[in-house]
Coordinates of N, CA and C in Angstrom, one line a residue:
X29 N 0.9 -1.2 0.0 CA 0.0 0.0 0.0 C 0.9 1.2 0.0
X30 N 0.7 2.1 -1.0 CA 1.5 3.3 -1.1 C 0.8 4.6 -0.8
X31 N -0.5 4.5 -0.5 CA -1.3 5.7 -0.3 C -2.0 5.5 1.1
X32 N -2.2 6.6 1.8 CA -2.9 6.6 3.1 C -4.4 6.8 2.8
X33 N -5.2 6.3 3.8 CA -6.6 6.3 3.7 C -7.2 7.1 4.8
X34 N -7.8 8.2 4.5 CA -8.4 9.1 5.5 C -9.8 8.5 5.9
X35 N -10.1 8.7 7.2 CA -11.4 8.4 7.7 C -11.6 6.9 8.0
X36 N -10.5 6.2 8.1 CA -10.7 4.7 8.4 C -10.3 4.4 9.8
X37 N -10.1 5.4 10.6 CA -9.9 5.2 12.1 C -8.4 4.9 12.4
X38 N -7.5 5.0 11.5 CA -6.1 4.8 11.8 C -5.4 6.2 11.6
X39 N -4.6 6.6 12.6 CA -4.0 7.9 12.5 C -3.1 8.0 11.2
X40 N -3.0 9.2 10.6 CA -2.3 9.3 9.4 C -0.8 9.0 9.6
X41 N -0.2 9.5 10.7 CA 1.2 9.2 11.0 C 1.5 7.7 11.1
X42 N 0.5 7.0 11.7 CA 0.7 5.6 11.9 C 0.7 4.9 10.5
X43 N -0.2 5.3 9.6 CA -0.2 4.7 8.3 C 1.1 5.0 7.5
X44 N 1.6 6.2 7.6 CA 2.8 6.6 6.9 C 4.0 5.8 7.5
X45 N 4.0 5.6 8.8 CA 5.0 4.8 9.4 C 5.0 3.4 8.9
X46 N 3.8 2.9 8.8 CA 3.6 1.5 8.3 C 4.1 1.3 6.9
X47 N 3.8 2.3 6.0 CA 4.2 2.2 4.6 C 5.7 2.3 4.5
X48 N 6.3 3.2 5.2 CA 7.8 3.3 5.1 C 8.4 2.1 5.7
X49 N 7.9 1.5 6.8 CA 8.4 0.3 7.4 C 8.4 -0.8 6.5
X50 N 7.3 -0.9 5.8 CA 7.1 -2.0 4.8 C 8.2 -1.9 3.7
X51 N 8.4 -0.6 3.2 CA 9.4 -0.4 2.2 C 10.8 -0.8 2.7
X52 N 11.1 -0.5 4.0 CA 12.4 -0.9 4.5 C 12.5 -2.4 4.6
X53 N 11.5 -3.1 5.2 CA 11.5 -4.5 5.4 C 11.6 -5.3 4.1
X54 N 11.0 -4.7 3.0 CA 11.0 -5.4 1.7 C 12.3 -5.0 0.9
X55 N 13.1 -4.2 1.5 CA 14.3 -3.8 0.8 C 14.2 -2.7 -0.3
X56 N 13.0 -2.1 -0.4 CA 12.8 -1.0 -1.3 C 13.6 0.2 -0.8
X57 N 13.7 0.4 0.5 CA 14.6 1.3 1.1 C 15.8 0.5 1.7
X58 N 17.0 0.7 1.2 CA 18.1 -0.2 1.6 C 18.8 0.3 2.8
X59 N 19.5 -0.5 3.5 CA 20.3 -0.1 4.7 C 21.2 1.0 4.3
X60 N 21.3 2.0 5.1 CA 22.1 3.2 4.9 C 21.6 4.2 3.9
X61 N 20.5 3.9 3.3 CA 19.9 4.8 2.3 C 19.2 6.0 3.0
X62 N 19.3 7.2 2.5 CA 18.7 8.3 3.1 C 17.2 8.4 2.7
X63 N 16.3 8.6 3.6 CA 14.9 8.8 3.3 C 14.7 10.2 2.7
X64 N 13.6 10.3 1.9 CA 13.3 11.7 1.4 C 13.1 12.6 2.6
X65 N 13.3 13.9 2.3 CA 13.1 14.9 3.4 C 11.7 14.9 3.9
X66 N 11.5 15.6 5.1 CA 10.1 15.7 5.6 C 9.2 16.4 4.7
X67 N 9.8 17.4 4.0 CA 9.0 18.2 3.0 C 8.5 17.3 1.9
X68 N 9.5 16.5 1.4 CA 9.1 15.6 0.2 C 8.1 14.6 0.7
X69 N 8.2 14.0 1.9 CA 7.3 13.0 2.3 C 5.9 13.6 2.6
X70 N 5.9 14.9 3.1 CA 4.7 15.6 3.3 C 3.9 15.8 2.0
X71 N 4.7 16.1 1.0 CA 4.1 16.3 -0.3 C 3.6 15.0 -0.9
X72 N 4.3 13.9 -0.7 CA 3.9 12.6 -1.2 C 2.6 12.1 -0.6
X73 N 2.5 12.3 0.7 CA 1.3 11.8 1.4 C 0.2 12.9 1.6
X74 N 0.5 14.1 1.2 CA -0.4 15.2 1.3 C -0.8 15.4 2.8
X75 N 0.2 15.6 3.6 CA 0.0 15.8 5.0 C 1.0 16.9 5.4
X76 N 0.9 17.4 6.7 CA 1.8 18.4 7.1 C 3.1 17.7 7.6
X77 N 4.2 18.5 7.8 CA 5.5 18.0 8.2 C 5.5 17.4 9.7
X78 N 4.6 18.0 10.5 CA 4.5 17.5 11.9 C 4.0 16.0 11.8
X79 N 3.1 15.7 11.0 CA 2.6 14.3 10.8 C 3.8 13.4 10.4
X80 N 4.5 13.9 9.4 CA 5.7 13.1 8.9 C 6.7 12.9 10.0
X81 N 7.0 13.9 10.8 CA 8.0 13.8 11.9 C 7.5 12.8 12.9
X82 N 6.2 12.7 13.2 CA 5.7 11.8 14.1 C 5.9 10.3 13.6
X83 N 5.7 10.2 12.3 CA 5.9 8.9 11.6 C 7.3 8.5 11.7
X84 N 8.2 9.4 11.5 CA 9.7 9.1 11.5 C 10.1 8.7 12.9
X85 N 9.5 9.4 13.9 CA 9.8 9.1 15.3 C 9.4 7.7 15.7
X86 N 8.3 7.3 15.1 CA 7.8 5.9 15.4 C 8.8 4.9 14.8
X87 N 9.3 5.2 13.6 CA 10.3 4.3 13.0 C 11.6 4.3 13.8
X88 N 12.0 5.4 14.3 CA 13.2 5.4 15.2 C 13.0 4.5 16.4
X89 N 11.8 4.6 17.0 CA 11.5 3.8 18.2 C 11.6 2.3 17.9
X90 N 11.3 1.9 16.6 CA 11.4 0.5 16.2 C 12.9 0.2 15.7
X91 N 13.7 1.2 15.8 CA 15.1 1.0 15.4 C 15.3 0.7 13.9
X92 N 14.3 1.2 13.1 CA 14.4 1.0 11.6 C 15.1 2.1 10.9
X93 N 15.1 3.3 11.5 CA 15.8 4.5 11.0 C 16.6 5.2 12.1
X94 N 17.5 6.0 11.6 CA 18.3 6.9 12.5 C 18.4 8.3 11.9
X95 N 18.3 9.3 12.8 CA 18.4 10.7 12.3 C 19.7 11.3 12.7
X96 N 20.5 11.8 11.8 CA 21.8 12.5 12.0 C 21.6 14.0 11.9
X97 N 22.1 14.7 12.9 CA 22.0 16.1 12.9 C 22.6 16.7 11.7
X98 N 21.8 17.6 11.0 CA 22.3 18.3 9.9 C 22.4 17.5 8.6
X99 N 22.1 16.2 8.7 CA 22.2 15.3 7.5 C 20.9 14.8 7.0
X100 N 20.1 14.3 7.9 CA 18.8 13.7 7.5 C 18.5 12.4 8.2
X101 N 17.6 11.6 7.7 CA 17.2 10.4 8.3 C 17.6 9.2 7.3
X102 N 18.2 8.2 7.9 CA 18.7 7.1 7.1 C 18.2 5.7 7.6
X103 N 18.1 4.8 6.7 CA 17.7 3.4 7.1 C 18.8 2.9 8.0
X104 N 18.4 2.3 9.1 CA 19.4 1.8 10.1 C 20.1 0.6 9.5
X105 N 21.4 0.5 9.7 CA 22.2 -0.6 9.3 C 22.2 -1.6 10.6
X106 N 22.7 -2.8 10.3 CA 22.9 -3.7 11.4 C 24.0 -3.2 12.3
X107 N 23.9 -3.3 13.6 CA 24.9 -2.8 14.6 C 26.1 -3.8 14.5
X108 N 27.2 -3.2 14.9 CA 28.4 -4.0 15.0 C 28.5 -4.6 16.4
X109 N 28.8 -5.9 16.5 CA 29.1 -6.6 17.8 C 30.5 -6.3 18.1
X110 N 30.8 -5.5 19.2 CA 32.1 -5.1 19.5 C 32.5 -5.9 20.8
X111 N 33.4 -6.9 20.7 CA 33.8 -7.7 21.9 C 34.7 -6.9 22.8
X112 N 34.4 -7.0 24.1 CA 35.2 -6.5 25.1 C 35.8 -7.7 26.0
X113 N 37.1 -7.8 26.0 CA 37.7 -9.0 26.6 C 39.0 -8.5 27.3
X114 N 39.7 -9.5 27.8 CA 41.0 -9.1 28.5 C 42.0 -8.5 27.5
X115 N 41.8 -8.8 26.2 CA 42.7 -8.2 25.2 C 41.9 -7.5 24.1
X116 N 41.2 -6.5 24.5 CA 40.4 -5.7 23.5 C 41.3 -4.9 22.7
X117 N 41.2 -5.0 21.3 CA 42.0 -4.3 20.4 C 41.0 -3.8 19.3
X118 N 41.0 -2.5 19.1 CA 40.0 -1.9 18.1 C 40.3 -2.4 16.7
X119 N 41.5 -2.3 16.2 CA 41.9 -2.7 14.9 C 41.5 -4.2 14.6
X120 N 41.9 -5.1 15.6 CA 41.6 -6.5 15.4 C 40.1 -6.7 15.4
X121 N 39.3 -6.0 16.3 CA 37.9 -6.2 16.3 C 37.3 -5.8 14.9
X122 N 37.8 -4.7 14.3 CA 37.2 -4.3 13.0 C 37.6 -5.3 11.9
X123 N 38.8 -5.8 12.0 CA 39.3 -6.8 11.1 C 38.4 -8.1 11.2
X124 N 38.1 -8.5 12.4 CA 37.3 -9.7 12.6 C 35.9 -9.5 12.1
X125 N 35.4 -8.2 12.1 CA 34.1 -7.9 11.6 C 34.0 -7.7 10.1
X126 N 35.2 -7.7 9.5 CA 35.4 -7.5 8.1 C 34.8 -6.1 7.6
X127 N 35.2 -5.1 8.4 CA 34.8 -3.7 8.0 C 36.1 -2.9 7.9
X128 N 36.0 -1.8 7.1 CA 37.1 -0.9 6.9 C 37.1 0.1 8.0
X129 N 38.2 0.2 8.7 CA 38.3 1.1 9.9 C 39.4 2.1 9.7
X130 N 39.2 3.3 10.4 CA 40.3 4.3 10.4 C 40.1 5.1 11.7
X131 N 41.2 5.7 12.1 CA 41.3 6.4 13.4 C 41.8 7.8 13.1
X132 N 41.1 8.8 13.6 CA 41.5 10.2 13.5 C 41.9 10.8 14.8
X133 N 43.1 11.4 14.9 CA 43.6 12.0 16.1 C 43.0 13.4 16.2
X134 N 42.2 13.7 17.2 CA 41.6 15.0 17.4 C 42.5 16.0 18.2
X135 N 43.2 15.4 19.2 CA 44.1 16.3 20.0 C 45.0 15.4 20.8
X136 N 46.2 15.9 21.1 CA 47.1 15.2 22.1 C 47.8 16.3 22.9
X137 N 47.8 16.1 24.2 CA 48.3 17.1 25.1 C 49.1 16.4 26.3
X138 N 50.0 17.1 26.9 CA 50.7 16.7 28.1 C 50.1 17.4 29.2
X139 N 49.6 16.8 30.2 CA 48.9 17.5 31.3 C 48.8 16.6 32.6
X140 N 48.6 17.3 33.7 CA 48.2 16.6 35.0 C 46.8 16.2 34.8
X141 N 46.6 14.9 35.0 CA 45.2 14.3 34.7 C 44.3 14.6 35.9
X142 N 43.0 14.3 35.8 CA 42.1 14.4 36.9 C 42.5 13.3 38.0
X143 N 42.2 13.6 39.2 CA 42.6 12.7 40.3 C 42.2 11.3 40.1
X144 N 41.0 11.0 39.6 CA 40.6 9.6 39.4 C 41.5 8.9 38.4
X145 N 41.9 9.6 37.3 CA 42.8 9.0 36.3 C 44.2 8.8 36.9
X146 N 44.7 9.7 37.7 CA 46.0 9.6 38.3 C 46.0 8.4 39.2
X147 N 45.0 8.3 40.0 CA 44.9 7.2 41.0 C 44.8 5.8 40.2
X148 N 44.1 5.8 39.2 CA 43.9 4.5 38.4 C 45.2 4.1 37.7
X149 N 46.0 5.1 37.4 CA 47.3 4.8 36.7 C 48.4 4.6 37.7
X150 N 48.1 4.8 39.0 CA 49.1 4.7 40.1 C 50.1 5.8 40.1
X151 N 49.7 7.0 39.7 CA 50.6 8.1 39.6 C 50.4 9.0 40.9
X152 N 51.5 9.8 41.2 CA 51.4 10.8 42.2 C 50.5 11.9 41.7
X153 N 50.1 12.8 42.6 CA 49.1 13.8 42.3 C 49.5 14.8 41.2
X154 N 50.8 15.1 41.1 CA 51.2 16.1 40.2 C 52.0 15.5 39.0
X155 N 52.0 14.2 38.8 CA 52.7 13.6 37.7 C 51.9 13.8 36.4
X156 N 52.6 13.9 35.3 CA 52.0 14.2 34.0 C 51.5 12.9 33.3
X157 N 50.5 13.1 32.4 CA 50.1 12.1 31.5 C 50.1 12.7 30.1
X158 N 50.0 11.8 29.1 CA 49.6 12.3 27.7 C 48.2 11.9 27.6
X159 N 47.4 12.9 27.1 CA 46.0 12.6 26.8 C 45.8 12.7 25.3
X160 N 45.3 11.6 24.7 CA 45.0 11.6 23.3 C 43.6 11.4 23.0
X161 N 43.0 12.3 22.2 CA 41.6 12.2 21.8 C 41.5 11.7 20.4
X162 N 40.6 10.7 20.2 CA 40.5 10.1 18.8 C 39.1 9.9 18.4
X163 N 38.8 9.9 17.1 CA 37.5 9.4 16.6 C 37.8 8.1 15.8
X164 N 37.0 7.1 16.0 CA 37.2 5.9 15.2 C 36.0 5.7 14.3
X165 N 36.2 5.3 13.1 CA 35.2 5.0 12.1 C 35.2 3.6 11.6
X166 N 34.1 3.1 11.2 CA 34.0 1.8 10.6 C 33.1 2.0 9.3
X167 N 33.6 1.6 8.2 CA 32.9 1.8 6.9 C 32.4 3.3 6.8
X168 N 33.2 4.2 7.3 CA 32.9 5.6 7.1 C 32.0 6.2 8.2
X169 N 31.5 5.4 9.1 CA 30.6 5.8 10.2 C 31.3 6.0 11.5
X170 N 31.1 7.0 12.2 CA 31.7 7.2 13.5 C 31.1 6.2 14.5
X171 N 32.0 5.4 15.1 CA 31.6 4.4 16.0 C 32.0 4.7 17.5
X172 N 33.1 5.5 17.6 CA 33.4 5.9 19.0 C 34.3 7.2 19.0
X173 N 34.2 7.8 20.1 CA 35.1 9.0 20.5 C 35.8 8.6 21.7
X174 N 37.1 8.6 21.7 CA 37.9 8.0 22.8 C 38.9 9.0 23.4
X175 N 39.1 8.9 24.7 CA 40.1 9.7 25.4 C 41.0 8.7 26.1
X176 N 42.3 8.7 25.8 CA 43.2 7.8 26.4 C 44.3 8.6 27.2
X177 N 44.7 8.1 28.4 CA 45.7 8.7 29.2 C 46.9 7.7 29.3
X178 N 48.1 8.2 29.1 CA 49.3 7.3 29.3 C 50.3 8.0 30.2
X179 N 51.0 7.3 31.1 CA 52.0 8.0 32.0 C 53.1 8.6 31.1
X180 N 53.3 9.9 31.3 CA 54.3 10.6 30.4 C 55.7 10.2 30.8
X181 N 56.0 10.0 32.0 CA 57.4 9.7 32.4 C 57.8 8.4 31.8
X182 N 56.9 7.4 31.8 CA 57.3 6.1 31.3 C 57.3 6.1 29.8
X183 N 56.5 6.9 29.1 CA 56.3 6.8 27.7 C 56.7 8.2 27.0
X184 N 57.8 8.7 27.3 CA 58.2 10.0 26.8 C 58.1 10.0 25.3
X185 N 57.4 11.0 24.7 CA 57.3 11.2 23.3 C 56.2 10.3 22.7
X186 N 55.3 9.7 23.5 CA 54.3 8.8 23.0 C 53.4 9.4 21.9
X187 N 52.9 10.6 22.0 CA 52.0 11.1 21.0 C 52.5 11.1 19.6
X188 N 53.8 11.4 19.4 CA 54.4 11.3 18.0 C 54.4 9.9 17.5
X189 N 54.6 8.9 18.4 CA 54.6 7.5 17.9 C 53.2 7.1 17.6
X190 N 52.2 7.5 18.4 CA 50.9 7.1 18.2 C 50.4 7.7 16.8
X191 N 50.7 9.0 16.6 CA 50.2 9.6 15.3 C 50.8 8.9 14.1
X192 N 52.0 8.3 14.3 CA 52.6 7.6 13.2 C 52.0 6.3 12.9
X193 N 51.7 5.5 14.0 CA 51.2 4.2 13.8 C 49.7 4.0 14.0
X194 N 49.1 5.0 14.7 CA 47.6 4.9 14.9 C 47.1 3.6 15.5
X195 N 47.9 3.2 16.5 CA 47.5 1.9 17.1 C 48.1 1.9 18.5
X196 N 47.3 1.7 19.5 CA 47.8 1.6 20.9 C 48.7 0.4 21.1
X197 N 48.4 -0.7 20.5 CA 49.2 -1.9 20.6 C 50.6 -1.7 20.0
X198 N 50.6 -1.1 18.8 CA 51.9 -0.9 18.2 C 52.7 0.2 18.9
X199 N 52.0 1.2 19.4 CA 52.7 2.3 20.1 C 53.3 1.8 21.4
X200 N 52.6 1.0 22.2 CA 53.2 0.5 23.4 C 54.3 -0.5 23.1
X201 N 54.2 -1.2 22.0 CA 55.2 -2.2 21.7 C 56.5 -1.5 21.4
X202 N 56.5 -0.2 20.8 CA 57.7 0.5 20.6 C 58.4 1.0 21.9
X203 N 57.6 1.0 23.0 CA 58.2 1.3 24.3 C 58.5 0.1 25.1
X204 N 58.4 -1.1 24.5 CA 58.8 -2.3 25.2 C 57.7 -3.0 25.9
X205 N 56.4 -2.5 25.7 CA 55.2 -3.2 26.3 C 54.7 -4.2 25.2
X206 N 55.1 -5.4 25.2 CA 54.8 -6.3 24.1 C 53.4 -6.9 24.3
X207 N 52.8 -6.8 25.5 CA 51.5 -7.3 25.7 C 50.9 -6.6 26.9
X208 N 49.6 -6.5 26.8 CA 48.8 -5.8 27.9 C 47.4 -6.4 28.0
X209 N 46.8 -6.3 29.1 CA 45.5 -6.9 29.3 C 44.5 -5.9 30.0
X210 N 43.3 -6.0 29.7 CA 42.2 -5.2 30.3 C 42.1 -5.6 31.8
X211 N 42.4 -4.6 32.7 CA 42.4 -4.9 34.1 C 41.0 -4.5 34.7
X212 N 40.3 -3.6 34.0 CA 39.1 -3.1 34.6 C 38.2 -2.5 33.5
X213 N 36.9 -2.8 33.5 CA 36.0 -2.2 32.5 C 34.7 -1.9 33.2
X214 N 34.3 -0.6 33.0 CA 33.0 -0.2 33.6 C 32.1 0.4 32.4
X215 N 30.9 -0.2 32.2 CA 30.1 0.3 31.1 C 28.8 0.9 31.7
X216 N 28.5 2.1 31.1 CA 27.2 2.7 31.5 C 26.6 3.4 30.3
X217 N 25.4 3.9 30.4 CA 24.8 4.7 29.3 C 24.6 6.1 29.9
X218 N 24.9 7.1 29.1 CA 24.7 8.5 29.6 C 24.6 9.4 28.4
X219 N 24.0 10.5 28.6 CA 23.8 11.5 27.6 C 25.1 12.2 27.2
X220 N 25.4 12.4 26.0 CA 26.7 13.0 25.6 C 26.7 14.5 26.0
X221 N 27.9 14.9 26.3 CA 28.1 16.4 26.6 C 28.1 17.1 25.2
X222 N 28.2 18.4 25.2 CA 28.1 19.2 23.9 C 29.3 18.8 23.0
X223 N 30.5 18.6 23.5 CA 31.6 18.3 22.7 C 31.5 16.9 22.1
X224 N 31.0 15.9 22.9 CA 30.8 14.6 22.3 C 29.7 14.6 21.3
X225 N 28.7 15.3 21.5 CA 27.6 15.4 20.6 C 28.0 16.0 19.2
X226 N 28.9 17.0 19.3 CA 29.4 17.7 18.1 C 30.3 16.7 17.4
X227 N 31.3 16.1 18.0 CA 32.2 15.3 17.4 C 31.6 14.0 16.8
X228 N 30.7 13.4 17.5 CA 30.1 12.2 17.0 C 28.9 12.4 16.1
X229 N 28.5 13.7 16.0 CA 27.4 14.1 15.1 C 26.1 13.4 15.6
X230 N 25.9 13.4 16.9 CA 24.8 12.7 17.5 C 24.0 13.6 18.4
X231 N 22.6 13.5 18.3 CA 21.8 14.4 19.1 C 22.1 14.3 20.6
X232 N 22.0 15.4 21.2 CA 22.3 15.5 22.7 C 21.4 14.7 23.5
X233 N 20.2 14.4 23.0 CA 19.2 13.6 23.8 C 19.3 12.1 23.5
X234 N 20.3 11.7 22.8 CA 20.5 10.2 22.5 C 21.7 9.7 23.3
X235 N 21.5 8.7 24.2 CA 22.6 8.3 25.0 C 23.7 7.6 24.2
X236 N 24.9 7.7 24.8 CA 26.0 6.9 24.3 C 26.4 5.8 25.3
X237 N 27.1 4.8 24.8 CA 27.6 3.8 25.7 C 29.0 4.3 26.2
X238 N 29.1 4.4 27.5 CA 30.3 5.1 28.1 C 31.1 4.0 28.8
X239 N 32.3 3.8 28.3 CA 33.1 2.7 28.8 C 34.4 3.2 29.4
X240 N 34.6 3.0 30.6 CA 35.9 3.4 31.3 C 36.7 2.1 31.5
X241 N 38.0 2.2 31.2 CA 38.8 1.0 31.2 C 40.2 1.3 31.7
X242 N 40.9 0.3 32.2 CA 42.3 0.3 32.6 C 43.0 -0.8 31.9
X243 N 44.1 -0.6 31.2 CA 45.0 -1.6 30.7 C 46.3 -1.7 31.4
X244 N 46.7 -2.9 31.7 CA 48.0 -3.1 32.5 C 48.9 -4.0 31.7
X245 N 50.2 -3.8 31.9 CA 51.2 -4.7 31.3 C 51.3 -6.0 32.0
X246 N 52.2 -6.9 31.6 CA 52.2 -8.3 32.1 C 52.6 -8.3 33.6
X247 N 53.2 -7.2 34.1 CA 53.5 -7.1 35.5 C 52.4 -6.6 36.3
X248 N 51.3 -6.2 35.7 CA 50.1 -5.6 36.4 C 50.2 -4.1 36.6
X249 N 51.2 -3.5 36.0 CA 51.4 -2.0 36.1 C 50.5 -1.3 35.0
X250 N 49.6 -0.4 35.4 CA 48.7 0.3 34.5 C 49.5 1.0 33.4
X251 N 49.1 0.9 32.2 CA 49.8 1.6 31.1 C 48.8 2.6 30.4
X252 N 47.5 2.4 30.6 CA 46.5 3.2 29.9 C 45.2 3.3 30.6
X253 N 44.7 4.5 30.8 CA 43.4 4.7 31.3 C 42.5 5.2 30.1
X254 N 41.4 4.6 29.8 CA 40.6 5.0 28.7 C 39.2 5.3 29.0
X255 N 38.6 6.3 28.3 CA 37.2 6.6 28.3 C 36.7 6.5 26.8
X256 N 35.9 5.6 26.5 CA 35.4 5.5 25.1 C 33.9 5.6 25.1
X257 N 33.4 6.5 24.2 CA 32.0 6.8 24.1 C 31.6 6.1 22.8
X258 N 30.8 5.0 22.8 CA 30.4 4.3 21.6 C 29.0 4.8 21.2
X259 N 28.8 4.9 19.9 CA 27.5 5.2 19.4 C 26.6 4.0 19.5
X260 N 25.5 4.2 20.3 CA 24.5 3.1 20.4 C 23.8 2.7 19.2
X261 N 23.8 3.6 18.1 CA 23.2 3.3 16.9 C 24.0 2.3 16.1
X262 N 25.4 2.3 16.3 CA 26.2 1.5 15.5 C 26.9 0.3 16.2
X263 N 26.9 0.4 17.5 CA 27.7 -0.6 18.3 C 26.9 -1.3 19.3
X264 N 27.1 -2.6 19.4 CA 26.5 -3.4 20.5 C 27.7 -4.1 21.2
X265 N 27.9 -3.7 22.5 CA 29.0 -4.2 23.2 C 28.8 -5.7 23.7
X266 N 29.8 -6.5 23.4 CA 29.6 -8.0 23.8 C 30.7 -8.3 24.8
X267 N 30.3 -8.5 26.0 CA 31.3 -8.9 27.1 C 31.7 -10.3 27.0
X268 N 32.9 -10.6 26.8 CA 33.4 -12.0 26.6 C 33.6 -12.7 27.9
X269 N 33.6 -14.0 27.8 CA 33.6 -14.8 29.0 C 34.8 -14.7 29.9
X270 N 35.9 -14.2 29.3 CA 37.2 -14.1 30.0 C 37.2 -12.9 30.9
X271 N 36.1 -12.0 30.9 CA 36.1 -10.8 31.8 C 35.9 -11.2 33.2

């Protein structure tokens, strides 16, 4: 059915939502494809844009579409199952999922970290860390925005190495840390702050998966404190049995 029927006791927005859902489920609207604008849909169904927006909201609740700020509404793709284990590695996870991944460095600074970070890394109150901010993409979509802290005294000059290799594992390896394990992981859902919302191009009212972690070398000495904000639209975290 491609047309709505007035006067049959079913709200117009509900009919429009049903038509578009059928198009998605039949593959007439493909995964990742952009839906027509609210104005175009309003003209197609001869309704106002408020009715169209309510229909789109219903599709979002069913996780059939997603809306990106400033871009439009898209058919939802399947989420990525992102394993979290004792040896969580972004590049390896993406390779296992057979998706093309890349990492963009947003910022790197040398600074005294917040007290919680210093304590987690076993540092004195005024010791320095390197803080590196990155955006990770999979098949062109932003999947996470990460903040990583590394002890500056132990890893002098680390940011330059990281920018060259774009891998935590390879960076630490150049400093003699040939292996490391996840010592601690805490997962929660929270609303993104303004900076996170801007960088991830995600509405401020849509929660992100907020993961705090500590990685330690084979002697149990912390080498990295991380905060990763995953897009709930793209990522499903899978906690592996070895946690």
